[in-house]
């Protein structure tokens, strides 16, 4: 289901059929370095992850992560963008990930602006957060461009290093 259309992108709910794309996305050098190895190596791994994380989030919270695709190539995902409500953070957080060949073209910003609008208008969130690796300068710049400000360092995951927490009132 399409949830938003921007100048260049179609943002829609993720389905199990995107499992091969998820294997690819979650094993890119940037994802592995800054997000971590989620041990998604096969289509079956990706299907299980999508069911227990992304599809479950739609059901439990009414929002989640969505696939991004160019309008002229709607069947070829180029990345994900969305909102998650994690048990380890007080507020929902926005996130994004792109295949390397689509980075640096403004797609993450374009999609994130639309997701923040939806967070406020459709999902009625009043505050949004984001977490990122302190070394991920591309992500930090994007969060700042979205009007988010650094609040503090957090360690929201077991045995994980500290991450930067950014916030924005919607």
mmCIF file of C-alpha atoms in Angstrom:
data_model
loop_
_atom_site.group_PDB
_atom_site.id
_atom_site.type_symbol
_atom_site.label_atom_id
_atom_site.label_comp_id
_atom_site.label_asym_id
_atom_site.label_seq_id
_atom_site.Cartn_x
_atom_site.Cartn_y
_atom_site.Cartn_z
ATOM 1 C CA UNK A 1 0.000 0.000 0.000
ATOM 2 C CA UNK A 2 1.359 3.404 -0.977
ATOM 3 C CA UNK A 3 1.576 5.761 2.001
ATOM 4 C CA UNK A 4 3.186 8.773 0.319
ATOM 5 C CA UNK A 5 4.398 10.109 -2.993
ATOM 6 C CA UNK A 6 7.087 12.776 -3.249
ATOM 7 C CA UNK A 7 8.563 14.576 -6.230
ATOM 8 C CA UNK A 8 10.710 11.564 -7.182
ATOM 9 C CA UNK A 9 9.683 8.727 -4.869
ATOM 10 C CA UNK A 10 6.882 6.348 -4.013
ATOM 11 C CA UNK A 11 6.914 5.298 -0.350
ATOM 12 C CA UNK A 12 4.924 2.165 0.403
ATOM 13 C CA UNK A 13 4.462 -0.588 2.925
ATOM 14 C CA UNK A 14 6.953 -3.397 2.833
ATOM 15 C CA UNK A 15 5.814 -6.911 2.022
ATOM 16 C CA UNK A 16 7.416 -10.326 2.263
ATOM 17 C CA UNK A 17 8.176 -10.187 -1.473
ATOM 18 C CA UNK A 18 10.888 -7.585 -0.671
ATOM 19 C CA UNK A 19 12.935 -10.224 1.177
ATOM 20 C CA UNK A 20 15.663 -10.449 -1.518
ATOM 21 C CA UNK A 21 16.045 -6.657 -1.426
ATOM 22 C CA UNK A 22 16.432 -6.814 2.366
ATOM 23 C CA UNK A 23 19.205 -9.376 2.114
ATOM 24 C CA UNK A 24 20.999 -6.962 -0.207
ATOM 25 C CA UNK A 25 20.336 -3.808 1.867
ATOM 26 C CA UNK A 26 21.247 -5.297 5.236
ATOM 27 C CA UNK A 27 24.567 -6.578 3.935
ATOM 28 C CA UNK A 28 25.859 -3.380 2.352
ATOM 29 C CA UNK A 29 29.133 -2.114 3.822
ATOM 30 C CA UNK A 30 27.469 0.986 5.300
ATOM 31 C CA UNK A 31 24.647 -0.950 6.949
ATOM 32 C CA UNK A 32 27.044 -3.463 8.453
ATOM 33 C CA UNK A 33 29.375 -0.710 9.696
ATOM 34 C CA UNK A 34 26.866 1.741 11.149
ATOM 35 C CA UNK A 35 23.788 -0.345 11.986
ATOM 36 C CA UNK A 36 25.306 -3.757 12.509
ATOM 37 C CA UNK A 37 25.087 -7.299 11.258
ATOM 38 C CA UNK A 38 21.500 -8.480 11.718
ATOM 39 C CA UNK A 39 22.479 -11.947 10.452
ATOM 40 C CA UNK A 40 20.171 -11.660 7.446
ATOM 41 C CA UNK A 41 21.996 -13.823 4.911
ATOM 42 C CA UNK A 42 19.180 -15.635 3.096
ATOM 43 C CA UNK A 43 15.728 -14.896 1.740
ATOM 44 C CA UNK A 44 14.300 -17.019 4.559
ATOM 45 C CA UNK A 45 16.192 -14.928 7.166
ATOM 46 C CA UNK A 46 14.825 -11.744 5.617
ATOM 47 C CA UNK A 47 11.266 -13.062 5.521
ATOM 48 C CA UNK A 48 11.400 -13.920 9.226
ATOM 49 C CA UNK A 49 12.881 -10.505 10.069
ATOM 50 C CA UNK A 50 10.235 -8.688 8.054
ATOM 51 C CA UNK A 51 7.415 -10.635 9.723
ATOM 52 C CA UNK A 52 8.647 -10.206 13.290
ATOM 53 C CA UNK A 53 9.832 -6.598 12.981
ATOM 54 C CA UNK A 54 8.469 -4.517 10.146
ATOM 55 C CA UNK A 55 5.089 -6.130 9.496
ATOM 56 C CA UNK A 56 4.502 -6.524 13.240
ATOM 57 C CA UNK A 57 5.166 -2.794 13.714
ATOM 58 C CA UNK A 58 2.400 -1.906 11.228
ATOM 59 C CA UNK A 59 -0.002 -4.053 13.233
ATOM 60 C CA UNK A 60 1.134 -2.981 16.719
ATOM 61 C CA UNK A 61 1.736 0.747 16.152
ATOM 62 C CA UNK A 62 0.127 1.652 12.831
ATOM 63 C CA UNK A 63 3.500 2.654 11.388
ATOM 64 C CA UNK A 64 6.888 1.152 10.670
ATOM 65 C CA UNK A 65 9.526 1.095 7.984
ATOM 66 C CA UNK A 66 8.549 1.592 4.357
ATOM 67 C CA UNK A 67 10.288 0.937 1.077
ATOM 68 C CA UNK A 68 11.361 3.777 -1.166
ATOM 69 C CA UNK A 69 11.279 3.422 -4.924
ATOM 70 C CA UNK A 70 11.701 5.853 -7.784
ATOM 71 C CA UNK A 71 8.419 6.693 -9.490
ATOM 72 C CA UNK A 72 9.709 5.358 -12.795
ATOM 73 C CA UNK A 73 10.988 2.105 -11.197
ATOM 74 C CA UNK A 74 8.347 1.375 -8.556
ATOM 75 C CA UNK A 75 9.167 -2.344 -8.461
ATOM 76 C CA UNK A 76 12.840 -1.750 -7.566
ATOM 77 C CA UNK A 77 13.329 -0.629 -3.945
ATOM 78 C CA UNK A 78 16.248 1.723 -3.388
ATOM 79 C CA UNK A 79 16.036 1.912 0.391
ATOM 80 C CA UNK A 80 13.847 2.121 3.460
ATOM 81 C CA UNK A 81 12.575 4.972 5.596
ATOM 82 C CA UNK A 82 10.200 4.974 8.506
ATOM 83 C CA UNK A 83 9.347 5.189 12.143
ATOM 84 C CA UNK A 84 9.854 2.554 14.816
ATOM 85 C CA UNK A 85 8.684 2.462 18.402
ATOM 86 C CA UNK A 86 11.409 0.610 20.252
ATOM 87 C CA UNK A 87 10.981 -0.662 23.805
ATOM 88 C CA UNK A 88 14.391 0.788 24.654
ATOM 89 C CA UNK A 89 13.576 4.402 23.708
ATOM 90 C CA UNK A 90 10.925 6.701 25.166
ATOM 91 C CA UNK A 91 9.766 8.062 21.811
ATOM 92 C CA UNK A 92 9.390 6.691 18.306
ATOM 93 C CA UNK A 93 12.438 7.138 16.105
ATOM 94 C CA UNK A 94 12.901 7.868 12.441
ATOM 95 C CA UNK A 95 15.392 5.898 10.405
ATOM 96 C CA UNK A 96 16.564 5.331 6.869
ATOM 97 C CA UNK A 97 18.916 3.154 4.842
ATOM 98 C CA UNK A 98 19.767 3.222 1.156
ATOM 99 C CA UNK A 99 21.550 0.960 -1.250
ATOM 100 C CA UNK A 100 25.002 2.480 -1.917
ATOM 101 C CA UNK A 101 24.241 3.480 -5.510
ATOM 102 C CA UNK A 102 21.383 5.712 -4.287
ATOM 103 C CA UNK A 103 23.241 7.491 -1.478
ATOM 104 C CA UNK A 104 24.104 11.171 -1.831
ATOM 105 C CA UNK A 105 21.262 11.948 -4.244
ATOM 106 C CA UNK A 106 18.840 13.473 -1.716
ATOM 107 C CA UNK A 107 16.459 10.507 -1.593
ATOM 108 C CA UNK A 108 16.919 9.953 2.155
ATOM 109 C CA UNK A 109 16.134 13.590 2.878
ATOM 110 C CA UNK A 110 13.164 13.710 0.504
ATOM 111 C CA UNK A 111 11.628 10.566 1.997
ATOM 112 C CA UNK A 112 12.392 11.557 5.609
ATOM 113 C CA UNK A 113 10.684 14.947 5.211
ATOM 114 C CA UNK A 114 7.546 13.124 4.090
ATOM 115 C CA UNK A 115 7.789 10.584 6.921
ATOM 116 C CA UNK A 116 8.070 13.386 9.492
ATOM 117 C CA UNK A 117 4.910 14.974 8.033
ATOM 118 C CA UNK A 118 3.113 11.645 8.368
ATOM 119 C CA UNK A 119 4.427 11.209 11.919
ATOM 120 C CA UNK A 120 2.763 14.467 12.907
ATOM 121 C CA UNK A 121 -0.363 14.523 10.767
ATOM 122 C CA UNK A 122 -1.345 10.862 10.381
ATOM 123 C CA UNK A 123 0.260 9.129 13.351
ATOM 124 C CA UNK A 124 -0.257 12.089 15.740
ATOM 125 C CA UNK A 125 3.246 11.947 17.195
ATOM 126 C CA UNK A 126 4.395 15.104 18.978
ATOM 127 C CA UNK A 127 8.066 14.219 19.247
ATOM 128 C CA UNK A 128 10.421 12.130 17.147
ATOM 129 C CA UNK A 129 13.901 10.862 17.882
ATOM 130 C CA UNK A 130 16.678 9.286 15.858
ATOM 131 C CA UNK A 131 19.707 7.268 16.841
ATOM 132 C CA UNK A 132 22.934 7.019 14.907
ATOM 133 C CA UNK A 133 26.500 5.878 15.197
ATOM 134 C CA UNK A 134 28.786 8.792 16.196
ATOM 135 C CA UNK A 135 30.997 8.013 13.181
ATOM 136 C CA UNK A 136 28.131 8.100 10.660
ATOM 137 C CA UNK A 137 28.605 11.666 9.443
ATOM 138 C CA UNK A 138 26.184 11.268 6.503
ATOM 139 C CA UNK A 139 23.394 10.289 8.878
ATOM 140 C CA UNK A 140 24.242 13.061 11.340
ATOM 141 C CA UNK A 141 24.168 15.670 8.569
ATOM 142 C CA UNK A 142 20.817 14.378 7.330
ATOM 143 C CA UNK A 143 19.301 14.438 10.825
ATOM 144 C CA UNK A 144 20.512 17.999 11.335
ATOM 145 C CA UNK A 145 19.134 19.010 7.933
ATOM 146 C CA UNK A 146 15.768 17.594 9.062
ATOM 147 C CA UNK A 147 15.857 20.007 12.008
ATOM 148 C CA UNK A 148 16.754 17.407 14.610
ATOM 149 C CA UNK A 149 19.141 18.332 17.404
ATOM 150 C CA UNK A 150 21.597 16.215 19.361
ATOM 151 C CA UNK A 151 20.324 15.556 22.882
ATOM 152 C CA UNK A 152 22.580 12.936 24.469
ATOM 153 C CA UNK A 153 24.464 9.685 24.081
ATOM 154 C CA UNK A 154 22.472 6.500 24.673
ATOM 155 C CA UNK A 155 23.094 2.754 24.690
ATOM 156 C CA UNK A 156 19.665 1.389 23.752
ATOM 157 C CA UNK A 157 20.764 -2.119 22.864
ATOM 158 C CA UNK A 158 22.443 -4.784 24.973
ATOM 159 C CA UNK A 159 26.203 -5.047 24.474
ATOM 160 C CA UNK A 160 26.104 -2.183 22.021
ATOM 161 C CA UNK A 161 28.217 0.909 21.871
ATOM 162 C CA UNK A 162 26.852 4.330 22.637
ATOM 163 C CA UNK A 163 24.828 6.032 19.932
ATOM 164 C CA UNK A 164 23.853 9.652 19.445
ATOM 165 C CA UNK A 165 20.222 10.516 20.180
ATOM 166 C CA UNK A 166 18.683 13.333 18.153
ATOM 167 C CA UNK A 167 15.245 14.823 18.876
ATOM 168 C CA UNK A 168 12.659 17.038 17.223
ATOM 169 C CA UNK A 169 9.326 18.320 18.414
ATOM 170 C CA UNK A 170 6.702 17.890 15.723
#
